[in-house]
């Protein structure tokens, strides 16, 4: 083990070699490639790692670029760790490993091999990380990573390389790996490289990306002006077709002058809708187009066998 400020000599982590992208892996990498001016993480220098704390060492590992470095003051506050002892095995030993605390003789006799504690320390750090990035200090760290392009860009063409944010679909660990949220199309995507498939989505949680966008209002990107239209020999494919686009209307967003220029009064179990027409002619065309989509959807509820 080690004293304060000196990391424990742990074996290097093996990168996950399983890839779900096959031959398209290089193509996906190009979508998420970081900005050319940003500094890349490098964990290959063992002599430099000897001077790092456990937290800095963990965040510098290949595939851990999304993590923020949690301050020791945050981890040492018991209030921030409420409920975690019941979730993480070997909680006390894992916490000592994270904080570079030299264990007592009793702990060393119970756990002779430090590698047993390492996965539990990673799990504990990830759950603390989920809480830390929701604080003011944590949000600021993640904002710097976001602006530097550390998280990559949305692979959707019409999002115009909008920067994405890491998130999870679950707050409970060991459910699913991390996903990337695009604030432009409001959709999530699988990370570009297989090395991120070993990162638990619960380490970022379901709240973080939306809280960051709400906290820093200037980050919200402009609404995409276009959506892809499927065509056969130049003719648009009807959405009700078996081969047509699915829920395309969900990607269509009216501009602010449309949403502010109409009011809805939805009545329970009734299709009665009261609207105030938009003022500009351009907004009126968009408004009427969205009306037509709503009518087509309502007509297709009971029609399951409509073809092109």
Coordinates of C-alpha atoms in Angstrom, one line a residue:
X1 CA 0.0 0.0 0.0
X2 CA 1.1 3.6 0.0
X3 CA 1.2 6.8 2.1
X4 CA -0.8 10.0 1.4
X5 CA -0.1 11.4 -2.0
X6 CA 1.5 8.2 -3.3
X7 CA -0.6 5.9 -5.4
X8 CA -0.7 2.1 -4.9
X9 CA 1.1 0.2 -7.6
X10 CA -1.8 -1.3 -9.5
X11 CA -1.7 -3.3 -12.6
X12 CA -2.5 -1.5 -15.8
X13 CA -6.1 -1.9 -16.9
X14 CA -6.7 -3.8 -20.1
X15 CA -8.7 -1.9 -22.7
X16 CA -11.9 -3.6 -23.8
X17 CA -11.3 -5.1 -27.2
X18 CA -14.9 -5.9 -28.2
X19 CA -16.3 -3.6 -30.8
X20 CA -19.9 -3.3 -31.9
X21 CA -19.1 -1.2 -35.0
X22 CA -17.2 -3.8 -37.1
X23 CA -15.8 -2.2 -40.3
X24 CA -17.6 1.0 -39.6
X25 CA -15.6 1.8 -36.5
X26 CA -13.3 4.2 -38.3
X27 CA -16.3 6.0 -39.8
X28 CA -17.8 6.4 -36.3
X29 CA -14.5 7.7 -34.9
X30 CA -14.5 10.5 -37.5
X31 CA -17.9 11.7 -36.2
X32 CA -16.7 12.0 -32.7
X33 CA -13.1 13.0 -33.3
X34 CA -11.9 15.7 -30.7
X35 CA -11.0 19.2 -31.7
X36 CA -7.5 19.3 -33.2
X37 CA -6.2 21.8 -30.6
X38 CA -7.1 19.9 -27.5
X39 CA -4.6 17.9 -25.4
X40 CA -5.0 14.2 -25.6
X41 CA -4.8 12.0 -22.5
X42 CA -1.7 9.9 -22.2
X43 CA -1.4 7.2 -19.6
X44 CA 1.6 5.4 -21.2
X45 CA 4.2 7.2 -19.1
X46 CA 4.7 5.0 -16.0
X47 CA 7.2 7.4 -14.4
X48 CA 4.7 10.2 -14.5
X49 CA 2.0 8.0 -13.1
X50 CA 4.1 7.4 -10.0
X51 CA 3.6 11.1 -9.1
X52 CA -0.2 11.0 -9.6
X53 CA -2.9 10.5 -6.9
X54 CA -5.3 7.6 -7.4
X55 CA -8.0 10.0 -8.7
X56 CA -5.7 11.6 -11.3
X57 CA -4.4 8.2 -12.3
X58 CA -7.9 6.8 -12.8
X59 CA -9.1 9.8 -14.9
X60 CA -6.0 9.6 -17.1
X61 CA -6.6 6.0 -18.1
X62 CA -7.5 5.3 -21.7
X63 CA -11.3 5.3 -22.0
X64 CA -11.8 7.5 -18.9
X65 CA -11.6 10.8 -20.7
X66 CA -15.2 11.7 -19.9
X67 CA -14.6 11.7 -16.1
X68 CA -14.0 14.8 -14.0
X69 CA -11.4 14.8 -11.2
X70 CA -13.4 14.9 -8.0
X71 CA -11.9 17.0 -5.2
X72 CA -10.8 15.1 -2.0
X73 CA -12.8 17.6 0.0
X74 CA -16.0 16.5 -1.7
X75 CA -15.2 12.8 -1.1
X76 CA -14.3 13.4 2.6
X77 CA -17.7 14.9 3.3
X78 CA -19.8 12.0 4.6
X79 CA -23.0 13.8 3.5
X80 CA -22.0 13.4 -0.1
X81 CA -21.6 9.6 0.4
X82 CA -25.0 9.0 1.9
X83 CA -26.3 5.6 0.9
X84 CA -23.2 4.4 -0.9
X85 CA -21.9 2.0 1.8
X86 CA -25.0 -0.2 1.2
X87 CA -24.3 -0.4 -2.5
X88 CA -20.5 -0.8 -2.8
X89 CA -18.8 -3.9 -1.5
X90 CA -15.6 -3.3 0.5
X91 CA -16.7 0.3 0.9
X92 CA -14.2 1.4 3.5
X93 CA -11.2 -0.2 1.8
X94 CA -12.4 1.2 -1.6
X95 CA -12.7 4.7 -0.1
X96 CA -9.2 4.5 1.4
X97 CA -7.8 3.5 -2.0
X98 CA -9.4 6.4 -3.7
X99 CA -8.0 8.9 -1.1
X100 CA -4.6 7.2 -1.0
X101 CA -4.9 6.5 2.7
X102 CA -2.5 3.9 4.1
X103 CA -4.7 1.0 5.5
X104 CA -4.2 -0.5 8.9
X105 CA -2.8 -3.9 9.5
X106 CA -6.3 -5.4 10.0
X107 CA -7.4 -4.4 6.5
X108 CA -4.1 -5.7 5.0
X109 CA -4.6 -9.1 6.7
X110 CA -8.2 -9.4 5.4
X111 CA -7.4 -8.4 1.8
X112 CA -3.8 -9.3 0.9
X113 CA -4.3 -8.5 -2.8
X114 CA -5.1 -4.9 -3.7
X115 CA -6.5 -5.9 -7.1
X116 CA -9.5 -7.2 -5.3
X117 CA -10.5 -3.7 -4.2
X118 CA -9.8 -2.0 -7.5
X119 CA -13.1 -2.7 -9.3
X120 CA -15.1 -1.7 -6.1
X121 CA -13.0 1.5 -5.9
X122 CA -13.9 2.3 -9.5
X123 CA -17.6 1.6 -8.8
X124 CA -17.5 3.9 -5.7
X125 CA -15.7 6.7 -7.6
X126 CA -18.3 6.5 -10.4
X127 CA -21.2 6.8 -8.1
X128 CA -19.6 9.7 -6.3
X129 CA -18.9 11.2 -9.7
X130 CA -22.6 11.0 -10.6
X131 CA -23.3 13.3 -7.6
X132 CA -20.2 15.5 -8.0
X133 CA -20.9 16.6 -11.6
X134 CA -24.3 18.0 -10.4
X135 CA -22.6 20.5 -8.1
X136 CA -21.4 24.0 -9.2
X137 CA -17.8 23.0 -9.2
X138 CA -18.5 19.7 -11.0
X139 CA -20.6 21.4 -13.7
X140 CA -17.8 23.9 -14.3
X141 CA -15.3 21.1 -14.9
X142 CA -17.6 19.3 -17.3
X143 CA -18.3 22.6 -19.0
X144 CA -14.6 23.1 -19.7
X145 CA -14.4 19.6 -21.2
X146 CA -17.5 20.2 -23.3
X147 CA -16.2 23.5 -24.7
X148 CA -12.9 21.8 -25.5
X149 CA -14.7 19.1 -27.5
X150 CA -13.5 16.2 -25.2
X151 CA -16.9 14.5 -25.6
X152 CA -17.0 14.6 -29.4
X153 CA -19.8 15.6 -31.8
X154 CA -23.2 14.3 -32.8
X155 CA -23.1 11.9 -35.8
X156 CA -26.4 13.2 -37.2
X157 CA -25.7 15.2 -40.3
X158 CA -28.4 17.9 -39.8
X159 CA -27.0 18.6 -36.3
X160 CA -24.0 20.2 -37.9
X161 CA -21.4 18.6 -35.6
X162 CA -23.1 19.7 -32.4
X163 CA -21.1 18.8 -29.3
X164 CA -22.5 15.9 -27.3
X165 CA -22.5 15.2 -23.5
X166 CA -22.1 11.9 -21.7
X167 CA -25.2 10.5 -19.9
X168 CA -26.7 7.3 -18.7
X169 CA -30.2 6.0 -19.1
X170 CA -30.1 4.6 -15.6
X171 CA -28.9 6.0 -12.2
X172 CA -28.4 2.4 -10.9
X173 CA -24.9 0.9 -11.7
X174 CA -24.3 -2.1 -13.9
X175 CA -27.3 -1.5 -16.1
X176 CA -25.9 0.0 -19.3
X177 CA -22.7 1.7 -20.6
X178 CA -22.4 5.4 -21.1
X179 CA -24.4 7.1 -23.9
X180 CA -23.9 10.4 -25.6
X181 CA -26.7 13.1 -25.6
X182 CA -27.0 15.6 -28.3
X183 CA -28.7 18.9 -27.2
X184 CA -29.6 19.7 -30.8
X185 CA -31.7 16.7 -31.8
X186 CA -32.3 15.6 -28.2
X187 CA -31.3 12.0 -29.0
X188 CA -28.7 9.7 -27.5
X189 CA -26.0 7.7 -29.3
X190 CA -23.6 4.9 -28.6
X191 CA -20.0 6.2 -28.0
X192 CA -17.7 6.1 -31.0
X193 CA -15.1 3.7 -29.7
X194 CA -15.3 0.3 -28.0
X195 CA -13.0 1.6 -25.2
X196 CA -16.0 3.6 -23.8
X197 CA -18.2 0.5 -23.6
X198 CA -16.5 -0.3 -20.2
X199 CA -17.8 3.0 -18.7
X200 CA -20.9 2.6 -16.7
X201 CA -23.7 5.1 -17.7
X202 CA -24.7 5.4 -14.0
X203 CA -21.4 7.3 -13.4
X204 CA -23.0 10.2 -15.3
X205 CA -26.6 9.6 -14.6
X206 CA -29.8 10.8 -16.2
X207 CA -29.8 14.4 -14.9
X208 CA -26.3 15.8 -15.8
X209 CA -26.6 16.8 -19.5
X210 CA -30.0 18.5 -19.0
X211 CA -28.9 20.3 -15.9
X212 CA -25.7 21.6 -17.6
X213 CA -27.8 23.0 -20.6
X214 CA -30.3 24.6 -18.2
X215 CA -27.5 26.1 -16.0
X216 CA -25.6 27.6 -18.9
X217 CA -28.4 28.8 -21.2
X218 CA -25.9 29.9 -23.8
X219 CA -25.0 26.3 -24.5
X220 CA -28.4 25.4 -26.0
X221 CA -27.8 25.0 -29.8
X222 CA -30.1 26.3 -32.5
X223 CA -32.9 24.0 -33.5
X224 CA -32.0 22.0 -36.6
X225 CA -33.8 23.5 -39.6
X226 CA -34.0 20.3 -41.7
X227 CA -35.0 16.7 -41.3
X228 CA -34.2 13.9 -43.7
X229 CA -37.0 13.1 -46.2
X230 CA -37.1 9.5 -47.6
X231 CA -37.8 9.5 -51.4
X232 CA -38.5 6.8 -54.0
X233 CA -37.8 8.0 -57.6
X234 CA -38.2 11.6 -56.4
X235 CA -41.5 11.1 -54.5
X236 CA -41.7 11.4 -50.8
X237 CA -42.5 8.1 -48.9
X238 CA -45.6 8.4 -46.8
X239 CA -45.0 8.1 -43.1
X240 CA -47.8 5.6 -42.9
X241 CA -46.1 3.3 -45.3
X242 CA -44.5 0.1 -44.0
X243 CA -41.2 1.3 -45.5
X244 CA -41.8 5.0 -44.6
X245 CA -40.0 7.1 -42.0
X246 CA -41.0 6.5 -38.4
X247 CA -42.2 9.3 -36.0
X248 CA -40.6 11.9 -38.2
X249 CA -42.8 14.5 -36.7
X250 CA -40.9 14.1 -33.4
X251 CA -37.8 15.6 -34.9
X252 CA -39.8 18.6 -36.3
X253 CA -39.7 21.6 -34.0
X254 CA -41.5 24.8 -34.7
X255 CA -39.5 28.0 -34.4
X256 CA -40.2 30.3 -31.3
X257 CA -42.6 32.6 -33.2
X258 CA -44.8 29.6 -33.8
X259 CA -44.8 28.2 -30.3
X260 CA -45.4 31.6 -28.8
X261 CA -48.1 32.5 -31.3
X262 CA -50.5 29.8 -30.5
X263 CA -52.2 28.4 -27.4
X264 CA -53.7 25.0 -26.8
X265 CA -56.5 24.0 -24.6
X266 CA -56.6 20.2 -24.5
X267 CA -59.8 18.7 -23.2
X268 CA -59.8 15.3 -21.7
X269 CA -61.2 12.6 -24.0
X270 CA -61.9 15.2 -26.7
X271 CA -60.2 16.3 -29.9
X272 CA -61.2 19.9 -29.4
X273 CA -58.2 22.3 -29.7
X274 CA -58.3 26.1 -29.5
X275 CA -55.5 27.8 -31.4
X276 CA -54.3 31.3 -32.0
X277 CA -52.9 31.6 -35.5
X278 CA -49.3 32.9 -35.9
X279 CA -48.8 36.3 -37.4
X280 CA -46.2 35.9 -40.1
X281 CA -46.9 34.0 -43.3
X282 CA -43.8 31.8 -43.0
X283 CA -44.8 30.8 -39.5
X284 CA -48.3 30.1 -40.7
X285 CA -47.1 27.7 -43.4
X286 CA -45.0 25.8 -40.8
X287 CA -47.9 25.8 -38.4
X288 CA -50.3 24.4 -41.0
X289 CA -47.7 21.7 -42.0
X290 CA -47.6 20.5 -38.4
X291 CA -51.4 20.5 -38.3
X292 CA -51.4 18.2 -41.3
X293 CA -49.0 15.8 -39.6
X294 CA -51.2 15.7 -36.5
X295 CA -54.2 14.9 -38.6
X296 CA -52.4 12.1 -40.5
X297 CA -51.3 10.5 -37.2
X298 CA -54.8 10.5 -35.8
X299 CA -56.2 9.0 -39.0
X300 CA -53.5 6.2 -39.0
X301 CA -54.2 5.0 -35.4
X302 CA -56.7 2.4 -36.6
X303 CA -55.1 1.7 -40.0
X304 CA -52.3 -0.8 -39.8
X305 CA -52.1 -2.0 -43.4
X306 CA -51.5 1.2 -45.4
X307 CA -48.8 0.9 -48.1
X308 CA -47.1 3.3 -50.5

